[in-house]
CSV table of C-alpha atoms and ligand atoms in Angstrom, one decimal:
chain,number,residue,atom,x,y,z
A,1,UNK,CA,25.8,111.7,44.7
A,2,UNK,CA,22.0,112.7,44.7
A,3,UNK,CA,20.0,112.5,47.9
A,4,UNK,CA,17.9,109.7,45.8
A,5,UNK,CA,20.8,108.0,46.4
A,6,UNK,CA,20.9,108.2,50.4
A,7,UNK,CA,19.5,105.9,52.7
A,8,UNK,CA,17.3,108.4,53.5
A,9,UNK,CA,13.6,107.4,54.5
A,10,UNK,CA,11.1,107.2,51.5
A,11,UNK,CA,9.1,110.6,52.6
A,12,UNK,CA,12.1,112.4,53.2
A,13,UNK,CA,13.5,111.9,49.8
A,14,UNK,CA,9.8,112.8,48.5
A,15,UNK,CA,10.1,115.8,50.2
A,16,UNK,CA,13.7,116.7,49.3
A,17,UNK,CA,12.5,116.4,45.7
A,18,UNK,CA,9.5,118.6,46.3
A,19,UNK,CA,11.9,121.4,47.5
A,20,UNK,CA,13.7,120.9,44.6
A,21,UNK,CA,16.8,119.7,46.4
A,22,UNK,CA,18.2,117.0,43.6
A,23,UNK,CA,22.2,116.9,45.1
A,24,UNK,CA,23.7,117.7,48.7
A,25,UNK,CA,25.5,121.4,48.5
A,26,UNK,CA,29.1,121.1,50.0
A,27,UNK,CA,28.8,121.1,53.4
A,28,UNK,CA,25.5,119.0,52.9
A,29,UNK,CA,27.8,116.0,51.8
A,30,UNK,CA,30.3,116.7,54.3
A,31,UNK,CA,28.0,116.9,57.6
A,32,UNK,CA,25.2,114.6,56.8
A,33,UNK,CA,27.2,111.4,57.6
A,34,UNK,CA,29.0,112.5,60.8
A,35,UNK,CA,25.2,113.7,62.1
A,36,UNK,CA,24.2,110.3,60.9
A,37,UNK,CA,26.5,108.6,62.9
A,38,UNK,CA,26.1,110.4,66.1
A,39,UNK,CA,29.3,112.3,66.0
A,40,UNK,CA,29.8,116.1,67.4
A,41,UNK,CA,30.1,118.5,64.5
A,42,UNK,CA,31.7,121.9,63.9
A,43,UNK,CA,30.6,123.1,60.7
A,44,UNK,CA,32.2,126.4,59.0
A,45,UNK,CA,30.5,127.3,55.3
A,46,UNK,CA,29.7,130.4,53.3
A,47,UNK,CA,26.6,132.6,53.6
A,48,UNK,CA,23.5,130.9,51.4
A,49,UNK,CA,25.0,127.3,50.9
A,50,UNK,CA,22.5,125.7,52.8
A,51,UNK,CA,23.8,124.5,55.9
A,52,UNK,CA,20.0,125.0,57.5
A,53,UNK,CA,19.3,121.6,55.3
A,54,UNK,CA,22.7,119.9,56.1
A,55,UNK,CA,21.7,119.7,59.9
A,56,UNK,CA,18.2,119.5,59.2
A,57,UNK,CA,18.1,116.4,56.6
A,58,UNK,CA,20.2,114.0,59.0
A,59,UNK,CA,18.3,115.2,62.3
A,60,UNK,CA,14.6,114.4,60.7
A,61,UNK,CA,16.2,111.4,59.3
A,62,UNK,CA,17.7,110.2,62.4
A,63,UNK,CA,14.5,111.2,64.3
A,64,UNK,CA,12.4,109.1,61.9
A,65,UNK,CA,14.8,105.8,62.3
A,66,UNK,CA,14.4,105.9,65.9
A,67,UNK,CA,10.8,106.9,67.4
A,68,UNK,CA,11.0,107.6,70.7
A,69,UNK,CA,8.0,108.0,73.7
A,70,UNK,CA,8.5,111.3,75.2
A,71,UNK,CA,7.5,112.3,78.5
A,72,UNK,CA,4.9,115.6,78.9
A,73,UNK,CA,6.4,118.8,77.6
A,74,UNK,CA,10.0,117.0,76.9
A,75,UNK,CA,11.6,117.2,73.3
A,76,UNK,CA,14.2,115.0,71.6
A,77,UNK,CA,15.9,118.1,69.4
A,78,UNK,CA,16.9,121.7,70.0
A,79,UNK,CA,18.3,124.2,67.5
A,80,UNK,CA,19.0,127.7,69.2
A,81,UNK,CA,19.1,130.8,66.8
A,82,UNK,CA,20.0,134.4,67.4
A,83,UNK,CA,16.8,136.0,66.2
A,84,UNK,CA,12.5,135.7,65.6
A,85,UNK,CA,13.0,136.0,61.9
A,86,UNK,CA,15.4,133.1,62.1
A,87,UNK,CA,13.4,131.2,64.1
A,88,UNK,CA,10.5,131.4,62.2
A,89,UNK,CA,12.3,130.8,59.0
A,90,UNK,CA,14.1,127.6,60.3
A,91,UNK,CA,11.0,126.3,61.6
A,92,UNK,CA,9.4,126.3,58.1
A,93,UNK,CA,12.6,124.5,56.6
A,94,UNK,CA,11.7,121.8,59.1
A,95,UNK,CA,8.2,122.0,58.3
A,96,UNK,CA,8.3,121.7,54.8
A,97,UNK,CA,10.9,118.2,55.4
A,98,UNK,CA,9.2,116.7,57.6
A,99,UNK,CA,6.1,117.0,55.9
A,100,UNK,CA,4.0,113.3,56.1
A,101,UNK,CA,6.8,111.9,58.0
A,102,UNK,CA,5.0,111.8,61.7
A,103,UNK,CA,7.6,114.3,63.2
A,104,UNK,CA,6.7,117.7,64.7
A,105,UNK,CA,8.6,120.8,65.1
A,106,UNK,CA,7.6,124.1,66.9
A,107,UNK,CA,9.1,127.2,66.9
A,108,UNK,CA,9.2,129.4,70.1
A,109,UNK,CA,10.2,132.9,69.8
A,110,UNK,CA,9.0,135.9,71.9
A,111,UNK,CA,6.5,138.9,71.0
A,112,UNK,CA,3.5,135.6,70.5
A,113,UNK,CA,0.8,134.5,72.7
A,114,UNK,CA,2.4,131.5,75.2
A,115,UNK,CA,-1.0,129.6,75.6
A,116,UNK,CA,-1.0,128.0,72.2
A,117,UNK,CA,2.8,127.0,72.6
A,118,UNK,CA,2.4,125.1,75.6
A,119,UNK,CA,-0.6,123.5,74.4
A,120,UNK,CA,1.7,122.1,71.6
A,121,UNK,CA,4.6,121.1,74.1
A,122,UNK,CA,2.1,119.3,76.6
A,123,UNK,CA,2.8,115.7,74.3
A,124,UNK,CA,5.9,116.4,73.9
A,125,UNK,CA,7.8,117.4,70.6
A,126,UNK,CA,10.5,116.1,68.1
A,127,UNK,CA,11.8,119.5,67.2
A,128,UNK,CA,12.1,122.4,68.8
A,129,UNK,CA,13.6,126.0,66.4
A,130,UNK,CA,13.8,128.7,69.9
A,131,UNK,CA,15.1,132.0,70.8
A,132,UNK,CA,16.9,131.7,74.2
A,133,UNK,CA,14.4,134.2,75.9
A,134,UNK,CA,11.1,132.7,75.2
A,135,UNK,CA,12.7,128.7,75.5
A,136,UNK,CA,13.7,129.4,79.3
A,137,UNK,CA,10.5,131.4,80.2
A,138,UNK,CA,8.5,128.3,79.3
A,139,UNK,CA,11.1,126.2,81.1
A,140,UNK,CA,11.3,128.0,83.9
A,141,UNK,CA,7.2,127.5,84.0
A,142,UNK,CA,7.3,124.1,83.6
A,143,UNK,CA,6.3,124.0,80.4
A,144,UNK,CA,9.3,122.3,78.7
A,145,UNK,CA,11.3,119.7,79.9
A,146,UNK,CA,15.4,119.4,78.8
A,147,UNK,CA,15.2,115.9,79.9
A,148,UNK,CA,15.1,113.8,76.8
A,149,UNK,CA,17.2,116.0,74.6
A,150,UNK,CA,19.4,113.7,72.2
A,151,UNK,CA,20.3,116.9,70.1
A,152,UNK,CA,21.1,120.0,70.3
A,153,UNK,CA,22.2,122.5,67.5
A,154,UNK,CA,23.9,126.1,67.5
A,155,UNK,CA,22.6,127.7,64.0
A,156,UNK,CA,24.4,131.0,63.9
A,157,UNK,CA,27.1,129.2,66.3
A,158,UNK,CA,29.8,132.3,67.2
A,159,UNK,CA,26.7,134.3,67.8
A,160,UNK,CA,25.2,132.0,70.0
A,161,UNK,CA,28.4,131.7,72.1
A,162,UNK,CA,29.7,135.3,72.1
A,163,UNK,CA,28.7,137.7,75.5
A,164,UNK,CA,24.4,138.2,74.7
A,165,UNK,CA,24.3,134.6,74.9
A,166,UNK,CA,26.5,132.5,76.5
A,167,UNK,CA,25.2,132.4,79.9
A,168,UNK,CA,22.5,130.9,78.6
A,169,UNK,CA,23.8,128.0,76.3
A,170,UNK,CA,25.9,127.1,79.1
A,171,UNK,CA,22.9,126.7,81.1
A,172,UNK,CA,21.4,124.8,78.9
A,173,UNK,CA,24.5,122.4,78.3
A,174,UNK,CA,24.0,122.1,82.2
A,175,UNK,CA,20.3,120.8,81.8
A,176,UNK,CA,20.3,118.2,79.3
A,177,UNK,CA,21.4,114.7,79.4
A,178,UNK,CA,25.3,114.1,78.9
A,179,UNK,CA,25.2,112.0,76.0
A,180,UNK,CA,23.8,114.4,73.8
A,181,UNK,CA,24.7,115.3,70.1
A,182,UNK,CA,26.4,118.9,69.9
A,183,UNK,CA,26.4,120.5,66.8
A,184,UNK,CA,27.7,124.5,65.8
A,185,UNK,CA,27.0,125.6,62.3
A,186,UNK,CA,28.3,129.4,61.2
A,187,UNK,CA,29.8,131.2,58.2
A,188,UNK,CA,32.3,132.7,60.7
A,189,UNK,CA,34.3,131.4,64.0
A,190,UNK,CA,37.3,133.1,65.5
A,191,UNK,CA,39.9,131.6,67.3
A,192,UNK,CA,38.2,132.2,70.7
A,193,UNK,CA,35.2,131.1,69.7
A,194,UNK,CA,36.6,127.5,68.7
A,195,UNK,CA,38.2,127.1,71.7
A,196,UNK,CA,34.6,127.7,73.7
A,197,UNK,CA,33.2,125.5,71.7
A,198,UNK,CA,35.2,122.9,71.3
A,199,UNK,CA,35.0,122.8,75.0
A,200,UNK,CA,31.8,122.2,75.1
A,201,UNK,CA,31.8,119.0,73.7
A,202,UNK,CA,33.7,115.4,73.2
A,203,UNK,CA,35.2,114.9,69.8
A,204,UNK,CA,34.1,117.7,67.5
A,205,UNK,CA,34.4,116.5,63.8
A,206,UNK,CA,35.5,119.3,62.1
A,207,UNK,CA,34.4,120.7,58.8
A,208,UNK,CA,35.4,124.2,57.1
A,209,UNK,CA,34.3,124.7,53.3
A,210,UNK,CA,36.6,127.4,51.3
A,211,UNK,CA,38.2,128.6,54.7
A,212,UNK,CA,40.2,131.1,52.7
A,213,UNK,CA,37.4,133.9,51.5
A,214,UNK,CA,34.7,134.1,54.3
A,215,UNK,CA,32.5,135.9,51.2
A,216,UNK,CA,30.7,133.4,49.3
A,217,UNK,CA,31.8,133.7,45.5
A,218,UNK,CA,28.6,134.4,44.5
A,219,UNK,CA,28.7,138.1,46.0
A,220,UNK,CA,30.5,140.9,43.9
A,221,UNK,CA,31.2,143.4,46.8
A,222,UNK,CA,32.8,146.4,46.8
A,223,UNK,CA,33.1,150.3,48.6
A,224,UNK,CA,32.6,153.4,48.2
A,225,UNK,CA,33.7,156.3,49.2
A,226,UNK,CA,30.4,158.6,50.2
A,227,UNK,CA,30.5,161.1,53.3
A,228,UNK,CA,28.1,160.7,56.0
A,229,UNK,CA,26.2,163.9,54.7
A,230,UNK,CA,25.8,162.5,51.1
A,231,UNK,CA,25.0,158.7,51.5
A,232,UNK,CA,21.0,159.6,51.2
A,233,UNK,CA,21.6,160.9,47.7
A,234,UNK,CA,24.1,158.0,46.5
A,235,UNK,CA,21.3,155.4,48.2
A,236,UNK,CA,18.7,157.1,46.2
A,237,UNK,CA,20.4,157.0,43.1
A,238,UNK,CA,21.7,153.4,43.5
A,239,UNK,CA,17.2,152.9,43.4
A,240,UNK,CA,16.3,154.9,40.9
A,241,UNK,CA,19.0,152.9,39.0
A,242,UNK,CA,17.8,149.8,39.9
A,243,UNK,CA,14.0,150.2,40.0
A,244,UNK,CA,13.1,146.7,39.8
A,245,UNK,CA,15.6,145.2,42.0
A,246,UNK,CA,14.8,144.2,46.0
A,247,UNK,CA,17.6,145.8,47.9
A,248,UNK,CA,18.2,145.3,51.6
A,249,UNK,CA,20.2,148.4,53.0
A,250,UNK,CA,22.2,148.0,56.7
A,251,UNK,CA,22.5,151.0,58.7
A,252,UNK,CA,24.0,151.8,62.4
A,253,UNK,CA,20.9,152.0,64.5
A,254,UNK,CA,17.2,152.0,64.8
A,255,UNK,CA,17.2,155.8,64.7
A,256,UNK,CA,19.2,156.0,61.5
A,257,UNK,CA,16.9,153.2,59.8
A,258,UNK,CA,13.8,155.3,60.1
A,259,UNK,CA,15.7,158.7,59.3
A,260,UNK,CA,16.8,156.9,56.3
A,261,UNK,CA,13.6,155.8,55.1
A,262,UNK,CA,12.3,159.6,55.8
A,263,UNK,CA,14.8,160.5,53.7
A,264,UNK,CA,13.6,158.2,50.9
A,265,UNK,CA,9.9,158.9,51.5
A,266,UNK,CA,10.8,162.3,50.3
A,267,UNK,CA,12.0,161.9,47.2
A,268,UNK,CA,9.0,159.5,46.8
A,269,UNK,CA,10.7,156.5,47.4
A,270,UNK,CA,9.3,153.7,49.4
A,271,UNK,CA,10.9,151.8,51.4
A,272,UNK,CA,10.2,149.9,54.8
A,273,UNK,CA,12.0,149.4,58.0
A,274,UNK,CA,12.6,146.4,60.5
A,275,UNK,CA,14.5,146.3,63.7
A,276,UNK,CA,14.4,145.8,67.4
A,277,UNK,CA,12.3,148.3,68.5
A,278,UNK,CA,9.1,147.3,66.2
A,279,UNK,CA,6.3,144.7,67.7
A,280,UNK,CA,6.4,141.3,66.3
A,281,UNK,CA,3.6,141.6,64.4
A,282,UNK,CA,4.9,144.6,62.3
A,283,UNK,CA,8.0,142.6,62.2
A,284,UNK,CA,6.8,139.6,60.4
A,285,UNK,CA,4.5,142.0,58.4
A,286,UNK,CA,7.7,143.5,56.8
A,287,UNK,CA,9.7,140.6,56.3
A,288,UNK,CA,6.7,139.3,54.0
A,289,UNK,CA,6.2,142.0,52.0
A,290,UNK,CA,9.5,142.2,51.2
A,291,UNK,CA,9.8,138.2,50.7
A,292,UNK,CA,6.8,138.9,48.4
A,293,UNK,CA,8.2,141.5,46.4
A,294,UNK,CA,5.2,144.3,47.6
A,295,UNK,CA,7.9,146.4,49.2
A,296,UNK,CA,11.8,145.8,47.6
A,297,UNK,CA,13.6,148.3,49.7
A,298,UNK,CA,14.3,147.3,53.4
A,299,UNK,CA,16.3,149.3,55.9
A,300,UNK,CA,16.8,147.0,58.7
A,301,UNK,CA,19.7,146.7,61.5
A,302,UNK,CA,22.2,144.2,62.2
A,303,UNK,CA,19.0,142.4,63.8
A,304,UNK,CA,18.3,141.0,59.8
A,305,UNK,CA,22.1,140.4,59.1
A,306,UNK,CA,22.3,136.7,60.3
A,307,UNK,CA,21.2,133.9,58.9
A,308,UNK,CA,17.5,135.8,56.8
A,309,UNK,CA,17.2,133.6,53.4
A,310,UNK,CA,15.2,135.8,51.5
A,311,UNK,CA,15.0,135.0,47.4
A,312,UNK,CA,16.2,137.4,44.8
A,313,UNK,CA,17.9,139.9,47.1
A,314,UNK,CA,19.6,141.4,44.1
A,315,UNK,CA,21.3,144.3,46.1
A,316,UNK,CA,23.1,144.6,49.4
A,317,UNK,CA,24.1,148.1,50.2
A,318,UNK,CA,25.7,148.7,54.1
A,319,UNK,CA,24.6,152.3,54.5
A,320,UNK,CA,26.6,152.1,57.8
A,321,UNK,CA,29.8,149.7,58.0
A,322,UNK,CA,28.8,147.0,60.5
A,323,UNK,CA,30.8,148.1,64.1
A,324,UNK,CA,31.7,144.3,64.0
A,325,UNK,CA,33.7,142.8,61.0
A,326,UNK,CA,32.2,139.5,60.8
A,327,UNK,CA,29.0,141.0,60.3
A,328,UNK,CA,30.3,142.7,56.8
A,329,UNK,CA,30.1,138.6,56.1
A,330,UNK,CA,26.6,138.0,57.6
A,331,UNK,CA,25.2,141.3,55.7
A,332,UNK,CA,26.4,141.0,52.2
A,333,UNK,CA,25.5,137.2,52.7
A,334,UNK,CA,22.0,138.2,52.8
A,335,UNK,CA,22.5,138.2,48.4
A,336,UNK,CA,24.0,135.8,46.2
A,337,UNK,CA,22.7,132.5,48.1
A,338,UNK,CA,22.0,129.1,46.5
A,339,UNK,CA,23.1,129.4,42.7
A,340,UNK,CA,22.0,133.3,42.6
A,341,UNK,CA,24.5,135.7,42.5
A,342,UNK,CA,24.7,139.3,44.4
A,343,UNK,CA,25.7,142.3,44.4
A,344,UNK,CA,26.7,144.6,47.5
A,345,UNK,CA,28.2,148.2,47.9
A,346,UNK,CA,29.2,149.9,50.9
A,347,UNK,CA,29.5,153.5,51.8
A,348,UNK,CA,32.7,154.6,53.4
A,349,UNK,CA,32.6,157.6,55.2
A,350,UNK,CA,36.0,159.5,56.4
A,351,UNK,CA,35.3,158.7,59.8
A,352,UNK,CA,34.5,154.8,59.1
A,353,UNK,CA,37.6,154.2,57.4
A,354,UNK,CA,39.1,152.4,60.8
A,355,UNK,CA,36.3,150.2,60.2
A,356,UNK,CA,37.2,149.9,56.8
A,357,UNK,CA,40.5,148.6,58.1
A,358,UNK,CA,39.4,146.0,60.6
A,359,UNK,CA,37.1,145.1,57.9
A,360,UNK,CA,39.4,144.3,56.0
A,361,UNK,CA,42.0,142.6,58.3
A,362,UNK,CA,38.9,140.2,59.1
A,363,UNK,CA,38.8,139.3,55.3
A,364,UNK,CA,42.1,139.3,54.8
A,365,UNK,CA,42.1,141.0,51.9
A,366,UNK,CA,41.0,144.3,50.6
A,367,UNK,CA,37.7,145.4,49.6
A,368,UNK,CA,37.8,146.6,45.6
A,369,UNK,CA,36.7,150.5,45.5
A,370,UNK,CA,34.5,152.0,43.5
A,371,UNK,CA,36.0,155.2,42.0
A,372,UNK,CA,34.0,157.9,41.9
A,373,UNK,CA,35.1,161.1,40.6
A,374,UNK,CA,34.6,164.7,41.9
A,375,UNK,CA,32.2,165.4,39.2
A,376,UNK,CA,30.4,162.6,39.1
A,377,UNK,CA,29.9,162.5,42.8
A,378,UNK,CA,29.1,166.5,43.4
A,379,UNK,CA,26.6,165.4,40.4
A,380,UNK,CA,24.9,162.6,42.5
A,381,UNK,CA,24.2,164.9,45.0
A,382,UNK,CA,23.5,167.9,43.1
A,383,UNK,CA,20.7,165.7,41.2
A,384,UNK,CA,19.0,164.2,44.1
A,385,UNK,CA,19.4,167.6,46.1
A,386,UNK,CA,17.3,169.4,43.4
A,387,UNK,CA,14.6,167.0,42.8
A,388,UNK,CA,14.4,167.1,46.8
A,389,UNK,CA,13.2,170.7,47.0
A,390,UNK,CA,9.4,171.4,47.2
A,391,UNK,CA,8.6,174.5,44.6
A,392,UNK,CA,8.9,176.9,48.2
A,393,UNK,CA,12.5,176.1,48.5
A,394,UNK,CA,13.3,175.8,44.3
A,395,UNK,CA,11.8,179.4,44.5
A,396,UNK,CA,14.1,180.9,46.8
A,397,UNK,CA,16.7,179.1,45.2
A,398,UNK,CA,16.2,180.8,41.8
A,399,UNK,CA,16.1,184.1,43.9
A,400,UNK,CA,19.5,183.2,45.4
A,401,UNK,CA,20.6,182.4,42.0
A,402,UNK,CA,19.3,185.7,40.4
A,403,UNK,CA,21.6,187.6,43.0
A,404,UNK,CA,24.5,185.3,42.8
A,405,UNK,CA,24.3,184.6,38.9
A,406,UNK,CA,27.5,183.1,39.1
A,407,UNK,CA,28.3,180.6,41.5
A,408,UNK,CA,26.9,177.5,40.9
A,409,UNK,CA,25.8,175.6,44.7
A,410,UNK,CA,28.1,173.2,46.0
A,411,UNK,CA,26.9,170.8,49.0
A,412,UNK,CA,29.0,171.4,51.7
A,413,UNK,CA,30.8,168.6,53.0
B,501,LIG,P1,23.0,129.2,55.0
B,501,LIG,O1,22.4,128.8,56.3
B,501,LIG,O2,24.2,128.4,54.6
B,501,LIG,O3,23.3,130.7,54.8
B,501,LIG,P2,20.4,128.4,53.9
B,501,LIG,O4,20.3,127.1,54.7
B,501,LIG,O5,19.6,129.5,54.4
B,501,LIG,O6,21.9,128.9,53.8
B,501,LIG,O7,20.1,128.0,52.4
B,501,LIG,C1,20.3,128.9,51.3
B,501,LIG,C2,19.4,128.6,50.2
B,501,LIG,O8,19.8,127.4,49.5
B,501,LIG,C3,18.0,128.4,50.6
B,501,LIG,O9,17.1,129.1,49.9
B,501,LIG,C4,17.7,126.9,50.4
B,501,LIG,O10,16.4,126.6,50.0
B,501,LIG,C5,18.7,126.6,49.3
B,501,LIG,N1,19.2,125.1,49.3
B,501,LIG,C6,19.7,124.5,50.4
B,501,LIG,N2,20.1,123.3,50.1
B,501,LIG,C7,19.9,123.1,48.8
B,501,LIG,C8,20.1,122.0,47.9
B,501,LIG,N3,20.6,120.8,48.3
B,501,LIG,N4,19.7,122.2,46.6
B,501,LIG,C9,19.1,123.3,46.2
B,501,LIG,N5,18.9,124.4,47.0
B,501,LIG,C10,19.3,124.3,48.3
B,502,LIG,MG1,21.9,129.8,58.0
């Protein structure tokens, strides 16, 4: 069925169209009428099948068939998300939906000014897109009442309920009213998980698209095996390869993401970071340029692995293994969303290969390798290590040479 088809508000089926959204995805059809009706939902679908719209369209819908007077600073929806990025992306989902329709949404997220969020919240506020930090500062200030919440949404829901954050969704179960709508939406749940959540609420309608392959079909994925030592030059190449293509590459730490983009910068590659350590403003700074296309190569931390919907993301390659298996899932899910397809390549160093294995047993199945053969890969580094060299180093490498005519330089491994 097409959303013209829905019993949908007039503006919100004008707006749907504007996005371009014609049919429901999966998990679209399957969650809009439980939400609809009021019902508790626990919603399990791939990376990039748009479950941001299938919690979205019923809650603006239901919002606009019931107006409600809000008290000062109260607000009637509240969708909790891991991350700035997210919240800021989720936000402008809602804004471009709701567009016409009398509804207002605000997203809070730290590392911004407070004065023009509680200006906002003073009248209260339909929808609310928050980090947990910066929605309890302005809660604990007064600024934001939990009293008239009919909603309230985990995006990212095993996140939002594993160790960083549970503390503080179970405070805010504690603060608003007992009748309220629960509803979890991930791409991965474990057992554990399912049991937290579940109780958390009543009745939990539960829906789970392709339950079998946590990777969304869309993504070709596949490892390779590249020693710590040698993943700058296989990175490199994998660029100079793909010149045009935007590629989002996952490393370990913070450190490691700006040694790798030292790396890159000297081979004249350019490249820009984004992780925890970098002010908001630099933050969103780098996440346009690369939506934008004026930088393609971003080396970011798990911090970008959830939930970023950035278009034409034609590469994923994990530097690092993710220490956590699920986020293999969340990374490599950054490509290949909506009709697109993806491709993503992991280095495997000896020492990751236990990752490799948990990996693995989260998927349950294995990862297809990329064979690479001795030649070829003492060629990848040979290549990128001579292009490397300023004229200094090439010179006292021809004088090395001239003494040892014979042996050809190997890279130690
Ligand atoms: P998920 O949260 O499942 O990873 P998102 O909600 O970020 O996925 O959506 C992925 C992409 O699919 C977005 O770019 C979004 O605009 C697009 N999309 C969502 N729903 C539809 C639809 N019904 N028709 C066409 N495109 C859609
Ligand atoms: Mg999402």
């Amino acid at each position: 069925m097409k959303f013209e088809g829905y019993n949908f508000a007039p503006t919100l089926k004008r707006n749907l169209e504007n996005l371009g959204f014609r049919k429901p995805t999966d998990i679209q059809y399957r969650s809009i009428p439980p939400i609809l009706n009021g019902e508790d939902v626990l919603a399990i679908a791939q990376t990039g099948t748009g479950k941001t719209a299938a919690y979205a369209i019923p809650v603006i819908q239901l919002m606009s068939a019931k107006r409600d007077r809000m008290e000062n600073y109260g607000v009637r929806c509240i969708i909790m998300v891991p991350t700035h990025e997210l919240a800021i992306q989720v936000t402008e989902v809602f804004e471009k939906l709701i567009v016409e329709m009398g509804i207002n949404v605000i997203g809070l997220h730290g590392g911004v000014e407070q004065a023009p969020q509680i200006k906002r919240l003073k009248n209260g506020m339909d929808i609310l897109v928050a980090t947990p930090g910066r929605m309890f500062d302005l809660a604990s200030q007064g600024f934001l009442s939990f009293n008239s919440v009919e909603i309230l949404i985990l995006d990212e829901a095993d996140h939002m309920l594993e160790l960083g954050f549970i503390t503080d969704m179970q405070q805010l179960i504690r603060r608003i009213p007992k009748g309220r709508q629960t509803l979890f939406f991930s791409a991965t749940i474990n057992e554990h998980i399912k049991d937290l959540a579940y109780g958390l609420v009543r009745h939990a309608v539960r829906i789970q698209i392709s339950p079998k392959d946590p990777v969304s079909k869309n993504i070709d994925h596949s490892v390779a095996f590249v020693e710590m030592d040698d993943k700058r030059f296989f990175l490199e190449r994998i660029i100079n390869e793909h010149p045009e293509s935007k590629m989002l590459v996952f490393v370990r730490t913070k450190v490691r993401a700006e040694r790798v983009a030292k790396a890159l910068e000297r081979v004249g590659l350019k490249s820009q970071t984004i992780h925890g350590d970098k002010v908001q403003d630099e933050r969103s700074q780098v996440m346009t340029h690369f939506k934008e296309g004026i930088n393609k190569i971003l080396i970011a931390t798990d911090i970008s692995s959830r939930g970023i919907d950035i278009p034409n993301v034609e590469y994923v390659v994990n530097y690092d293994l993710p220490e956590v298996a699920e986020n293999y899932v969340h990374r490599v899910g950054r490509t290949g969303r909506g009709v697109q397809r993806g491709v993503a390549v992991s280095f495997c160093s000896t020492e990751e290969k236990p990752i490799l294995d948990e990996i693995e047993s989260f998927l349950a199945k294995s990862i297809a390798v990329i064979g690479i053969d001795k030649r070829e890969y003492e060629e990848t580094v040979d290549i990128s290590e001579a292009s490397e060299h300023d004229w200094k180093s090439l010179i006292k490498e021809s004088n090395a040479q001239l003494a040892m005519p014979k042996k050809k330089k190997k890279k130690k491994k």
